[in-house]
Short mmCIF file of C-alpha atoms and ligand atoms in Angstrom, two decimals:
data_model
loop_
_atom_site.label_atom_id
_atom_site.label_comp_id
_atom_site.label_asym_id
_atom_site.label_seq_id
_atom_site.Cartn_x
_atom_site.Cartn_y
_atom_site.Cartn_z
CA UNK W 1 76.60 93.38 134.79
CA UNK W 2 74.16 94.64 132.18
CA UNK W 3 72.39 92.13 129.99
CA UNK W 4 72.14 92.64 126.24
CA UNK W 5 68.58 91.31 126.30
CA UNK W 6 67.46 94.25 128.46
CA UNK W 7 67.67 96.70 125.61
CA UNK W 8 68.27 95.79 122.01
CA UNK W 9 68.68 97.55 118.70
CA UNK W 10 66.23 96.46 116.02
CA UNK W 11 68.05 94.44 113.37
CA UNK W 12 69.34 96.52 110.45
CA UNK W 13 70.80 93.96 108.05
CA UNK W 14 72.44 94.92 104.78
CA UNK W 15 70.99 92.93 101.88
CA UNK W 16 73.19 90.16 100.51
CA UNK W 17 71.20 90.50 97.28
CA UNK W 18 73.15 93.66 96.46
CA UNK W 19 76.23 91.51 95.84
CA UNK W 20 76.69 89.82 92.49
CA UNK W 21 78.58 86.63 93.19
CA UNK W 22 79.05 83.85 90.61
CA UNK W 23 78.69 80.21 91.55
CA UNK W 24 82.19 79.47 90.25
CA UNK W 25 85.33 81.56 89.70
CA UNK W 26 88.32 80.81 87.46
CA UNK W 27 91.76 82.43 87.67
CA UNK W 28 92.14 85.89 86.15
CA UNK W 29 95.12 85.49 83.82
CA UNK W 30 96.10 87.75 80.94
CA UNK W 31 92.83 89.65 81.24
CA UNK W 32 90.70 86.50 80.84
CA UNK W 33 88.92 84.12 83.17
CA UNK W 34 91.00 80.98 82.83
CA UNK W 35 90.03 77.50 84.04
CA UNK W 36 92.61 75.82 86.31
CA UNK W 37 94.90 73.53 84.29
CA UNK W 38 94.36 70.62 86.67
CA UNK W 39 90.63 71.28 86.92
CA UNK W 40 90.55 71.61 90.72
CA UNK W 41 88.26 73.92 92.65
CA UNK W 42 87.66 74.60 96.34
CA UNK W 43 84.74 76.17 98.20
CA UNK W 44 84.67 79.46 99.99
CA UNK W 45 82.10 79.60 102.79
CA UNK W 46 80.35 82.20 104.90
CA UNK W 47 81.90 81.91 108.39
CA UNK W 48 78.73 83.32 109.96
CA UNK W 49 76.62 80.31 108.93
CA UNK W 50 78.98 77.75 107.37
CA UNK W 51 77.17 77.90 104.01
CA UNK W 52 79.09 77.64 100.76
CA UNK W 53 79.19 80.90 98.80
CA UNK W 54 81.11 79.94 95.66
CA UNK W 55 83.63 77.57 94.10
CA UNK W 56 87.04 78.96 93.35
CA UNK W 57 89.85 77.65 91.12
CA UNK W 58 92.76 75.97 92.87
CA UNK W 59 96.03 77.19 91.38
CA UNK W 60 98.70 74.69 90.34
CA UNK W 61 102.29 75.33 89.26
CA UNK W 62 101.04 75.39 85.63
CA UNK W 63 98.48 78.13 86.45
CA UNK W 64 101.13 80.18 88.22
CA UNK W 65 103.49 79.72 85.25
CA UNK W 66 100.78 81.03 82.91
CA UNK W 67 100.12 84.03 85.16
CA UNK W 68 103.81 84.93 85.48
CA UNK W 69 104.27 84.55 81.71
CA UNK W 70 101.35 86.93 81.10
CA UNK W 71 102.74 89.41 83.62
CA UNK W 72 106.20 89.28 81.99
CA UNK W 73 104.73 89.80 78.50
CA UNK W 74 102.70 92.80 79.71
CA UNK W 75 105.76 94.25 81.48
CA UNK W 76 107.89 93.99 78.38
CA UNK W 77 105.01 94.94 76.09
CA UNK W 78 102.17 97.43 76.47
CA UNK W 79 102.56 98.29 80.16
CA UNK W 80 106.29 98.92 79.96
CA UNK W 81 105.80 101.21 76.97
CA UNK W 82 102.98 103.24 78.49
CA UNK W 83 103.75 106.74 79.76
CA UNK W 84 103.71 107.21 83.53
CA UNK W 85 100.84 109.65 83.12
CA UNK W 86 98.71 107.02 81.38
CA UNK W 87 99.62 104.47 84.01
CA UNK W 88 98.25 106.87 86.59
CA UNK W 89 94.99 107.25 84.66
CA UNK W 90 94.32 103.52 84.86
CA UNK W 91 94.99 103.49 88.60
CA UNK W 92 92.62 106.45 89.12
CA UNK W 93 90.02 104.57 87.09
CA UNK W 94 90.33 101.50 89.33
CA UNK W 95 89.98 103.74 92.42
CA UNK W 96 86.82 105.32 91.05
CA UNK W 97 85.34 101.95 90.10
CA UNK W 98 85.93 100.67 93.65
CA UNK W 99 84.13 103.73 94.99
CA UNK W 100 81.21 103.21 92.60
CA UNK W 101 80.86 99.59 93.68
CA UNK W 102 81.76 100.20 97.35
CA UNK W 103 78.50 98.83 98.73
CA UNK W 104 78.83 95.58 96.80
CA UNK W 105 82.48 95.18 97.82
CA UNK W 106 81.58 95.74 101.48
CA UNK W 107 78.84 93.10 101.40
CA UNK W 108 81.08 90.53 99.71
CA UNK W 109 83.92 91.21 102.16
CA UNK W 110 81.55 90.65 105.06
CA UNK W 111 79.93 87.52 103.58
CA UNK W 112 83.25 85.89 102.77
CA UNK W 113 85.32 87.01 105.78
CA UNK W 114 82.82 87.39 108.64
CA UNK W 115 83.78 90.95 109.59
CA UNK W 116 80.99 93.38 110.57
CA UNK W 117 79.56 95.32 107.63
CA UNK W 118 80.29 98.55 109.50
CA UNK W 119 83.98 97.70 109.34
CA UNK W 120 83.94 96.65 105.65
CA UNK W 121 81.83 99.66 104.69
CA UNK W 122 83.62 102.33 106.73
CA UNK W 123 87.21 101.05 106.85
CA UNK W 124 88.23 98.34 104.37
CA UNK W 125 86.62 99.54 101.17
CA UNK W 126 87.16 103.33 101.48
CA UNK W 127 90.79 102.73 102.49
CA UNK W 128 91.30 100.37 99.52
CA UNK W 129 89.98 103.05 97.12
CA UNK W 130 92.13 105.67 98.86
CA UNK W 131 95.27 103.58 98.32
CA UNK W 132 94.58 103.46 94.59
CA UNK W 133 93.89 107.23 94.53
CA UNK W 134 97.03 108.00 96.50
CA UNK W 135 99.38 105.87 94.38
CA UNK W 136 97.71 107.00 91.13
CA UNK W 137 98.88 110.48 92.01
CA UNK W 138 102.50 109.35 92.34
CA UNK W 139 102.70 107.45 89.02
CA UNK W 140 103.98 110.42 87.00
CA UNK W 141 105.85 112.09 89.88
CA UNK W 142 108.32 109.38 90.85
CA UNK W 143 111.28 111.58 90.00
CA UNK W 144 110.02 114.09 92.59
CA UNK W 145 109.37 111.34 95.12
CA UNK W 146 113.01 110.24 94.87
CA UNK W 147 114.98 113.27 93.62
CA UNK W 148 118.51 112.74 92.30
CA UNK W 149 118.03 108.98 92.21
CA UNK W 150 118.11 106.80 89.14
CA UNK W 151 114.95 104.73 89.51
CA UNK W 152 113.58 101.75 87.58
CA UNK W 153 110.70 99.35 88.02
CA UNK W 154 111.54 95.80 89.08
CA UNK W 155 109.45 93.64 86.71
CA UNK W 156 106.94 91.03 87.88
CA UNK W 157 105.73 91.30 91.47
CA UNK W 158 104.47 88.12 93.18
CA UNK W 159 102.07 89.08 95.96
CA UNK W 160 100.48 86.87 98.62
CA UNK W 161 97.92 88.23 101.08
CA UNK W 162 96.01 87.08 104.21
CA UNK W 163 92.32 86.87 105.08
CA UNK W 164 91.86 89.63 107.61
CA UNK W 165 91.70 92.66 105.25
CA UNK W 166 91.33 90.98 101.86
CA UNK W 167 90.56 93.89 99.51
CA UNK W 168 92.63 96.36 101.50
CA UNK W 169 95.70 94.09 101.41
CA UNK W 170 95.21 93.65 97.64
CA UNK W 171 95.11 97.45 97.28
CA UNK W 172 98.23 97.89 99.47
CA UNK W 173 100.04 95.55 97.11
CA UNK W 174 98.65 96.27 93.64
CA UNK W 175 98.41 100.09 93.72
CA UNK W 176 102.12 100.88 94.42
CA UNK W 177 103.26 98.06 92.09
CA UNK W 178 101.32 99.59 89.19
CA UNK W 179 102.28 103.17 90.01
CA UNK W 180 105.94 102.21 89.74
CA UNK W 181 105.44 100.38 86.42
CA UNK W 182 105.56 96.75 87.57
CA UNK W 183 103.13 93.98 86.71
CA UNK W 184 101.47 91.69 89.23
CA UNK W 185 100.55 88.11 90.08
CA UNK W 186 98.47 88.18 93.28
CA UNK W 187 97.09 85.36 95.39
CA UNK W 188 94.36 86.10 97.94
CA UNK W 189 93.91 83.90 101.03
CA UNK W 190 91.97 80.68 100.45
CA UNK W 191 89.18 81.64 102.88
CA UNK W 192 88.60 85.12 101.42
CA UNK W 193 89.21 85.17 97.66
CA UNK W 194 85.98 86.87 96.56
CA UNK W 195 86.80 90.58 96.78
CA UNK W 196 90.09 90.06 94.91
CA UNK W 197 88.10 88.29 92.19
CA UNK W 198 85.56 91.10 92.16
CA UNK W 199 88.49 93.47 91.83
CA UNK W 200 89.62 91.42 88.81
CA UNK W 201 86.20 91.99 87.20
CA UNK W 202 86.60 95.68 87.71
CA UNK W 203 90.19 95.71 86.46
CA UNK W 204 88.93 94.09 83.25
CA UNK W 205 86.25 96.81 83.08
CA UNK W 206 88.90 99.52 83.56
CA UNK W 207 90.59 98.52 80.28
CA UNK W 208 93.94 97.93 82.00
CA UNK W 209 96.16 96.15 79.43
CA UNK W 210 95.92 92.37 79.60
CA UNK W 211 98.39 90.63 81.88
CA UNK W 212 99.23 93.68 84.02
CA UNK W 213 97.29 92.26 86.98
CA UNK W 214 96.78 88.50 87.25
CA UNK W 215 94.91 86.90 90.12
CA UNK W 216 95.47 83.23 90.90
CA UNK W 217 93.53 81.59 93.72
CA UNK W 218 94.53 78.66 95.88
CA UNK W 219 96.08 77.71 99.20
CA UNK W 220 99.66 77.75 100.53
CA UNK W 221 101.17 75.68 97.68
CA UNK W 222 99.87 78.20 95.14
CA UNK W 223 101.45 80.99 97.18
CA UNK W 224 104.73 79.07 97.35
CA UNK W 225 104.65 78.54 93.56
CA UNK W 226 104.38 82.32 93.07
CA UNK W 227 107.05 83.22 95.59
CA UNK W 228 109.50 80.63 94.23
CA UNK W 229 108.91 81.30 90.55
CA UNK W 230 112.22 82.10 88.87
CA UNK W 231 110.73 84.91 86.75
CA UNK W 232 109.31 86.85 89.71
CA UNK W 233 111.45 89.88 90.61
CA UNK W 234 109.71 91.10 93.74
CA UNK W 235 107.95 89.22 96.52
CA UNK W 236 105.45 91.04 98.72
CA UNK W 237 103.96 88.89 101.46
CA UNK W 238 101.54 89.65 104.26
CA UNK W 239 100.68 86.84 106.63
CA UNK W 240 101.96 84.83 109.55
CA UNK W 241 105.52 84.97 110.85
CA UNK W 242 105.94 81.21 110.34
CA UNK W 243 105.17 81.43 106.61
CA UNK W 244 107.21 84.65 106.36
CA UNK W 245 110.25 82.76 107.68
CA UNK W 246 109.74 79.99 105.11
CA UNK W 247 109.55 82.57 102.33
CA UNK W 248 112.69 84.34 103.51
CA UNK W 249 114.56 81.03 103.43
CA UNK W 250 113.23 80.12 99.99
CA UNK W 251 114.23 83.43 98.37
CA UNK W 252 117.64 83.59 100.05
CA UNK W 253 120.34 83.66 97.39
CA UNK W 254 117.99 84.90 94.65
CA UNK W 255 118.00 88.56 93.66
CA UNK W 256 114.30 89.00 94.43
CA UNK W 257 113.42 92.12 96.37
CA UNK W 258 111.29 91.14 99.38
CA UNK W 259 108.93 92.81 101.82
CA UNK W 260 107.37 90.80 104.64
CA UNK W 261 104.46 92.12 106.74
CA UNK W 262 104.00 89.54 109.49
CA UNK W 263 102.36 88.95 112.84
CA UNK W 264 102.13 91.19 115.88
CA UNK W 265 101.49 91.32 119.62
CA UNK W 266 100.85 95.01 120.18
CA UNK W 267 101.03 96.68 123.58
CA UNK W 268 98.32 99.19 124.39
CA UNK W 269 99.62 101.27 127.32
CA UNK W 270 97.30 103.26 129.61
CA UNK W 271 99.04 105.79 131.88
CA UNK W 272 97.45 107.11 135.07
CA UNK W 273 96.76 110.54 133.54
CA UNK W 274 94.95 109.17 130.45
CA UNK W 275 91.35 110.06 129.61
CA UNK W 276 90.03 106.69 130.77
CA UNK W 277 86.71 106.61 128.87
CA UNK W 278 88.51 107.46 125.65
CA UNK W 279 91.20 104.86 126.38
CA UNK W 280 88.61 102.15 127.06
CA UNK W 281 87.04 102.90 123.67
CA UNK W 282 90.51 102.59 122.14
CA UNK W 283 91.09 99.23 123.85
CA UNK W 284 87.77 97.92 122.51
CA UNK W 285 88.54 99.24 119.03
CA UNK W 286 92.00 97.72 119.23
CA UNK W 287 91.05 94.14 120.13
CA UNK W 288 87.31 93.46 119.81
CA UNK W 289 86.20 95.19 116.63
CA UNK W 290 86.99 92.94 113.67
CA UNK W 291 87.19 89.99 116.14
CA UNK W 292 90.85 90.76 116.88
CA UNK W 293 91.66 89.61 113.33
CA UNK W 294 94.11 92.48 113.02
CA UNK W 295 97.88 92.11 112.78
CA UNK W 296 98.24 95.29 114.82
CA UNK W 297 95.47 94.36 117.32
CA UNK W 298 96.14 95.79 120.79
CA UNK W 299 96.21 92.27 122.24
CA UNK W 300 98.36 93.15 125.29
CA UNK W 301 97.02 95.82 127.61
CA UNK W 302 99.34 97.50 130.14
CA UNK W 303 97.53 99.59 132.77
CA UNK W 304 99.28 101.76 135.36
CA UNK W 305 98.45 100.28 138.74
CA UNK W 306 96.66 103.32 140.22
CA UNK W 307 93.99 103.28 137.48
CA UNK W 308 93.75 99.50 137.01
CA UNK W 309 90.45 99.05 138.92
CA UNK W 310 88.78 101.92 137.10
CA UNK W 311 89.96 100.77 133.67
CA UNK W 312 88.88 97.17 134.24
CA UNK W 313 85.48 98.17 135.63
CA UNK W 314 84.80 100.41 132.65
CA UNK W 315 86.24 97.94 130.15
CA UNK W 316 84.01 95.09 131.34
CA UNK W 317 80.93 97.31 131.28
CA UNK W 318 81.79 98.36 127.71
CA UNK W 319 82.46 94.76 126.67
CA UNK W 320 78.99 93.81 127.89
CA UNK W 321 77.45 96.26 125.45
CA UNK W 322 79.24 94.83 122.41
CA UNK W 323 76.86 93.29 119.90
CA UNK W 324 78.14 89.95 118.63
CA UNK W 325 76.31 88.36 115.73
CA UNK W 326 75.16 88.70 112.13
CA UNK W 327 78.06 90.45 110.38
CA UNK W 328 75.65 91.92 107.80
CA UNK W 329 73.73 93.75 110.54
CA UNK W 330 74.83 97.40 110.71
CA UNK W 331 74.57 97.31 114.52
CA UNK W 332 77.05 94.46 114.91
CA UNK W 333 80.35 95.22 116.64
CA UNK W 334 81.93 91.75 116.63
CA UNK W 335 81.40 89.42 113.68
CA UNK W 336 82.27 85.79 112.94
CA UNK W 337 85.68 84.18 113.31
CA UNK W 338 87.08 83.71 109.81
CA UNK W 339 87.42 79.92 109.81
CA UNK W 340 86.81 76.86 112.00
CA UNK W 341 90.57 76.36 112.15
CA UNK W 342 91.11 79.91 113.47
CA UNK W 343 88.30 79.45 116.01
CA UNK W 344 90.00 76.28 117.29
CA UNK W 345 93.30 78.18 117.62
CA UNK W 346 91.61 80.94 119.64
CA UNK W 347 89.83 78.44 121.87
CA UNK W 348 93.10 76.61 122.48
CA UNK W 349 94.71 79.89 123.66
CA UNK W 350 91.74 80.65 125.94
CA UNK W 351 92.13 77.20 127.51
CA UNK W 352 95.88 77.71 127.92
CA UNK W 353 95.29 81.12 129.53
CA UNK W 354 93.06 79.52 132.18
CA UNK W 355 95.37 76.56 132.72
CA UNK W 356 98.32 78.90 133.26
CA UNK W 357 96.40 80.60 136.07
CA UNK W 358 95.12 83.81 134.49
CA UNK W 359 91.66 85.03 135.41
CA UNK W 360 89.15 85.15 132.57
CA UNK W 361 86.14 87.38 131.95
CA UNK W 362 83.95 86.70 128.94
CA UNK W 363 80.81 88.59 127.98
CA UNK W 364 77.62 86.63 128.39
CA UNK W 365 76.28 87.54 124.95
CA UNK W 366 74.22 84.89 123.16
CA UNK W 367 76.26 83.48 120.29
CA UNK W 368 74.48 82.38 117.08
CA UNK W 369 73.84 78.63 116.83
CA UNK W 370 75.70 78.03 113.55
CA UNK W 371 78.94 79.54 112.25
CA UNK W 372 82.23 80.38 114.02
CA UNK W 373 81.90 82.61 117.09
CA UNK W 374 83.94 83.73 120.05
CA UNK W 375 82.68 86.01 122.82
CA UNK W 376 84.89 89.02 123.68
CA UNK W 377 87.35 87.77 126.29
CA UNK W 378 89.75 89.46 128.70
CA UNK W 379 92.40 87.90 130.97
CA UNK W 380 93.86 89.51 134.10
CA UNK W 381 96.58 88.13 136.41
CA UNK W 382 98.68 87.55 133.33
CA UNK W 383 102.40 86.95 133.78
CA UNK W 384 104.93 88.34 131.36
CA UNK W 385 105.85 84.74 130.49
CA UNK W 386 102.23 83.58 129.95
CA UNK W 387 101.58 82.05 126.55
CA UNK W 388 98.68 84.46 125.97
CA UNK W 389 101.04 87.42 126.61
CA UNK W 390 103.72 86.11 124.26
CA UNK W 391 102.01 84.51 121.26
CA UNK W 392 99.76 86.02 118.61
CA UNK W 393 96.18 84.78 119.16
CA UNK W 394 94.50 86.66 116.31
CA UNK W 395 91.11 86.68 118.03
CA UNK W 396 89.04 88.82 120.45
CA UNK W 397 91.20 87.91 123.46
CA UNK W 398 92.96 90.55 125.55
CA UNK W 399 95.78 89.89 128.06
CA UNK W 400 96.03 92.58 130.76
CA UNK W 401 99.11 93.38 132.87
CA UNK W 402 99.89 96.23 135.24
CA UNK W 403 102.96 98.43 135.71
CA UNK W 404 104.19 101.10 138.11
CA UNK W 405 106.80 103.08 136.22
CA UNK W 406 107.44 104.16 132.63
CA UNK W 407 110.79 102.30 132.29
CA UNK W 408 109.06 99.15 133.54
CA UNK W 409 106.28 99.33 130.94
CA UNK W 410 108.74 100.04 128.12
CA UNK W 411 110.71 96.94 129.07
CA UNK W 412 107.59 94.78 129.34
CA UNK W 413 106.08 96.08 126.08
CA UNK W 414 109.30 95.38 124.19
CA UNK W 415 109.65 91.91 125.68
CA UNK W 416 108.12 90.05 122.73
CA UNK W 417 109.50 88.64 119.48
CA UNK W 418 107.14 90.96 117.57
CA UNK W 419 107.39 94.68 116.84
CA UNK W 420 104.52 95.79 114.64
CA UNK W 421 102.47 98.37 116.52
CA UNK W 422 101.59 99.88 119.90
CA UNK W 423 99.32 102.45 121.51
CA UNK W 424 99.99 104.93 124.32
CA UNK W 425 97.33 106.85 126.26
CA UNK W 426 98.31 109.89 128.33
CA UNK W 427 97.29 113.48 128.91
CA UNK W 428 100.90 114.64 128.48
CA UNK W 429 102.52 114.91 125.06
CA UNK W 430 105.98 114.54 126.60
CA UNK W 431 105.09 111.17 128.12
CA UNK W 432 103.61 110.01 124.81
CA UNK W 433 106.82 110.93 123.00
CA UNK W 434 109.07 109.46 125.65
CA UNK W 435 107.34 106.10 125.55
CA UNK W 436 106.69 105.92 121.82
CA UNK W 437 110.30 106.70 120.95
CA UNK W 438 111.43 103.80 123.15
CA UNK W 439 109.03 101.16 121.84
CA UNK W 440 110.26 98.65 119.25
CA UNK W 441 107.23 99.02 117.00
CA UNK W 442 106.78 100.17 113.42
CA UNK W 443 103.67 102.16 114.31
CA UNK W 444 102.79 103.80 117.63
CA UNK W 445 99.41 105.47 118.03
CA UNK W 446 99.00 108.22 120.64
CA UNK W 447 95.57 108.58 122.29
CA UNK W 448 93.98 106.65 119.44
CA UNK W 449 94.25 103.19 117.90
CA UNK W 450 94.05 101.45 114.51
CA UNK W 451 94.21 104.60 112.41
CA UNK W 452 95.37 104.10 108.83
CA UNK W 453 96.15 106.42 106.00
CA UNK W 454 97.62 105.67 102.55
CA UNK W 455 100.21 108.40 102.98
CA UNK W 456 101.62 106.82 106.11
CA UNK W 457 104.08 103.90 105.99
CA UNK W 458 103.18 100.73 107.88
CA UNK W 459 105.41 97.79 108.77
CA UNK W 460 107.25 96.02 111.53
CA UNK W 461 110.47 95.31 113.39
CA UNK W 462 111.87 92.03 114.66
CA UNK W 463 109.63 89.04 113.81
CA UNK W 464 106.89 91.34 112.50
CA UNK W 465 108.81 91.56 109.24
CA UNK W 466 110.62 94.19 107.26
CA UNK W 467 109.87 96.72 104.57
CA UNK W 468 107.09 99.27 104.63
CA UNK W 469 103.79 99.58 102.79
CA UNK W 470 101.99 102.90 102.36
CA UNK W 471 103.42 106.35 101.71
CA UNK W 472 106.65 106.95 99.81
CA UNK W 473 108.22 103.93 101.53
CA UNK W 474 105.60 101.78 99.84
CA UNK W 475 106.72 103.06 96.43
CA UNK W 476 110.39 102.48 97.18
CA UNK W 477 109.66 98.80 97.82
CA UNK W 478 108.75 98.40 94.13
CA UNK W 479 111.69 100.32 92.67
CA UNK W 480 115.30 99.58 91.92
CA UNK W 481 117.29 102.66 92.96
P1 NAD D 501 99.20 82.72 106.61
O1 NAD D 501 100.65 83.01 106.68
O2 NAD D 501 98.72 81.38 107.01
O3 NAD D 501 98.67 82.95 105.13
C1 NAD D 501 98.87 84.17 104.44
C2 NAD D 501 98.87 83.89 102.96
O4 NAD D 501 100.01 83.10 102.64
C3 NAD D 501 97.66 83.11 102.46
O5 NAD D 501 97.30 83.60 101.20
C4 NAD D 501 98.20 81.68 102.36
O6 NAD D 501 97.52 80.88 101.40
C5 NAD D 501 99.62 81.94 101.91
N1 NAD D 501 100.59 80.89 102.22
C6 NAD D 501 100.51 79.90 103.15
N2 NAD D 501 101.62 79.14 103.12
C7 NAD D 501 102.44 79.68 102.16
C8 NAD D 501 103.73 79.35 101.68
N3 NAD D 501 104.42 78.33 102.17
N4 NAD D 501 104.28 80.12 100.71
C9 NAD D 501 103.60 81.18 100.22
N5 NAD D 501 102.36 81.53 100.63
C10 NAD D 501 101.79 80.78 101.59
O7 NAD D 501 98.50 83.86 107.45
P2 NAD D 501 96.94 84.09 107.69
O8 NAD D 501 96.52 83.16 108.76
O9 NAD D 501 96.20 84.10 106.40
O10 NAD D 501 96.92 85.60 108.19
C11 NAD D 501 97.08 85.94 109.50
C12 NAD D 501 98.48 86.44 109.75
O11 NAD D 501 98.75 87.56 108.91
C13 NAD D 501 98.65 86.93 111.16
O12 NAD D 501 99.86 86.46 111.69
C14 NAD D 501 98.69 88.45 111.00
O13 NAD D 501 99.36 89.12 112.02
C15 NAD D 501 99.34 88.60 109.68
N6 NAD D 501 99.06 89.90 109.08
C16 NAD D 501 100.07 90.86 109.06
C17 NAD D 501 99.82 92.13 108.52
C18 NAD D 501 100.89 93.18 108.51
O14 NAD D 501 100.72 94.18 107.82
N7 NAD D 501 101.99 92.99 109.22
C19 NAD D 501 98.56 92.42 107.99
C20 NAD D 501 97.58 91.44 108.03
C21 NAD D 501 97.84 90.18 108.57
#
């Protein structure tokens, strides 16, 4: 086993000074910073050191009412009357402003969420800008997107997002809603509100009419107040399956249009003819980068028996080289776990994995003294029924199983309540197609992993939710047709 201390990169930290963060944030309602009606605030902290970054308004029913009222007025007023072409111009402007401030957004995302700056800088922020660019282009072409259909916007969209891709999830939700002529009330996750609030600053700068985008911060009750508001026409939720089920129950019987993007337990399948080095890189990308805080994380690995020893040997060697630590350092591969609560959940699953008889390997990297950290972890000798093979862990923990035949791996991969994503690695296109067309997953990557593009729809089957975001499907979710 190699030791990280043998050979180290010199630190290359991004400067937190580049980010302009206020000490306190209010809600962004009707184009203005608005103090919470009940006067409550909560703190958002840096998961890498536990230090408070800012205070953020806690949204009550009254705050949500004000935001929905502003969104309704904008929908029936200036926004509803604007030409589709002009709508598009505003969305382009927001995209360009994100690009101009990309460095600042990346730093704030990393400070607030704990993800490595490389990930925020190279994935989250460029993809968020690209979503606005992509949907800006559709704003005045909806009749070509859906030919021979009578289409209409829905009204006010209530949107609730999680903490793993904060700005990107906001972009996935806001950009198609605006392109289709709706107005928005969005709530970011309580542990990562800062990039949505920075986006609000930039939306104000863009001159977007007041009330078109409203951002209310708070925890689950604030989200529930948005989802259950009688004047909300569309609910777009990304988060856990348990909350998704609650939302589905609460909107049942209303005429709200709903999309739910929920949890996952993706299978990453390595066949005996795969390019093993490339596949190992894909496994690492799929579960360890971004601390496994990815709904589509390749958290179950299926390796064909004849290449199992080689894959595991190479995977462990590669895991040993992963740099865990300061998320602002450009060399860092694995950052901080988003919250203490999430760290406890991950640790509980690691304990369960050992108790149920699976064999654990963890890298011996030195973890920082303060903050929330988990070393990259892999389990072998995992049974199909093991808790760690069945439940979403949402951390850098991989459960490995073997298989002999293709029908066997298809059955094992599909044997989960989830159906969000999967990966298949093989030298033969025919095998890739055979397996991918038999997997119950919304997205299947072939010889790659975690690739995203605004033009491509994303979403799940089974308990991973329904509806699609991205591409034309993402537009359809915000239209009555
Ligand atoms: P979560 O469900 O706890 O919270 C998500 C959001 O919902 C937060 O903003 C939270 O405040 C809010 N919320 C909580 N209770 C609510 C309620 N009763 N009504 C309305 N809103 C409520 O999930 P999380 O822990 O923040 O995120 C992790 C989960 O998100 C994982 O399960 C992950 O797989 C999933 N996720 C899915 C996708 C996807 O595209 N399918 C993408 C990212 C994350």
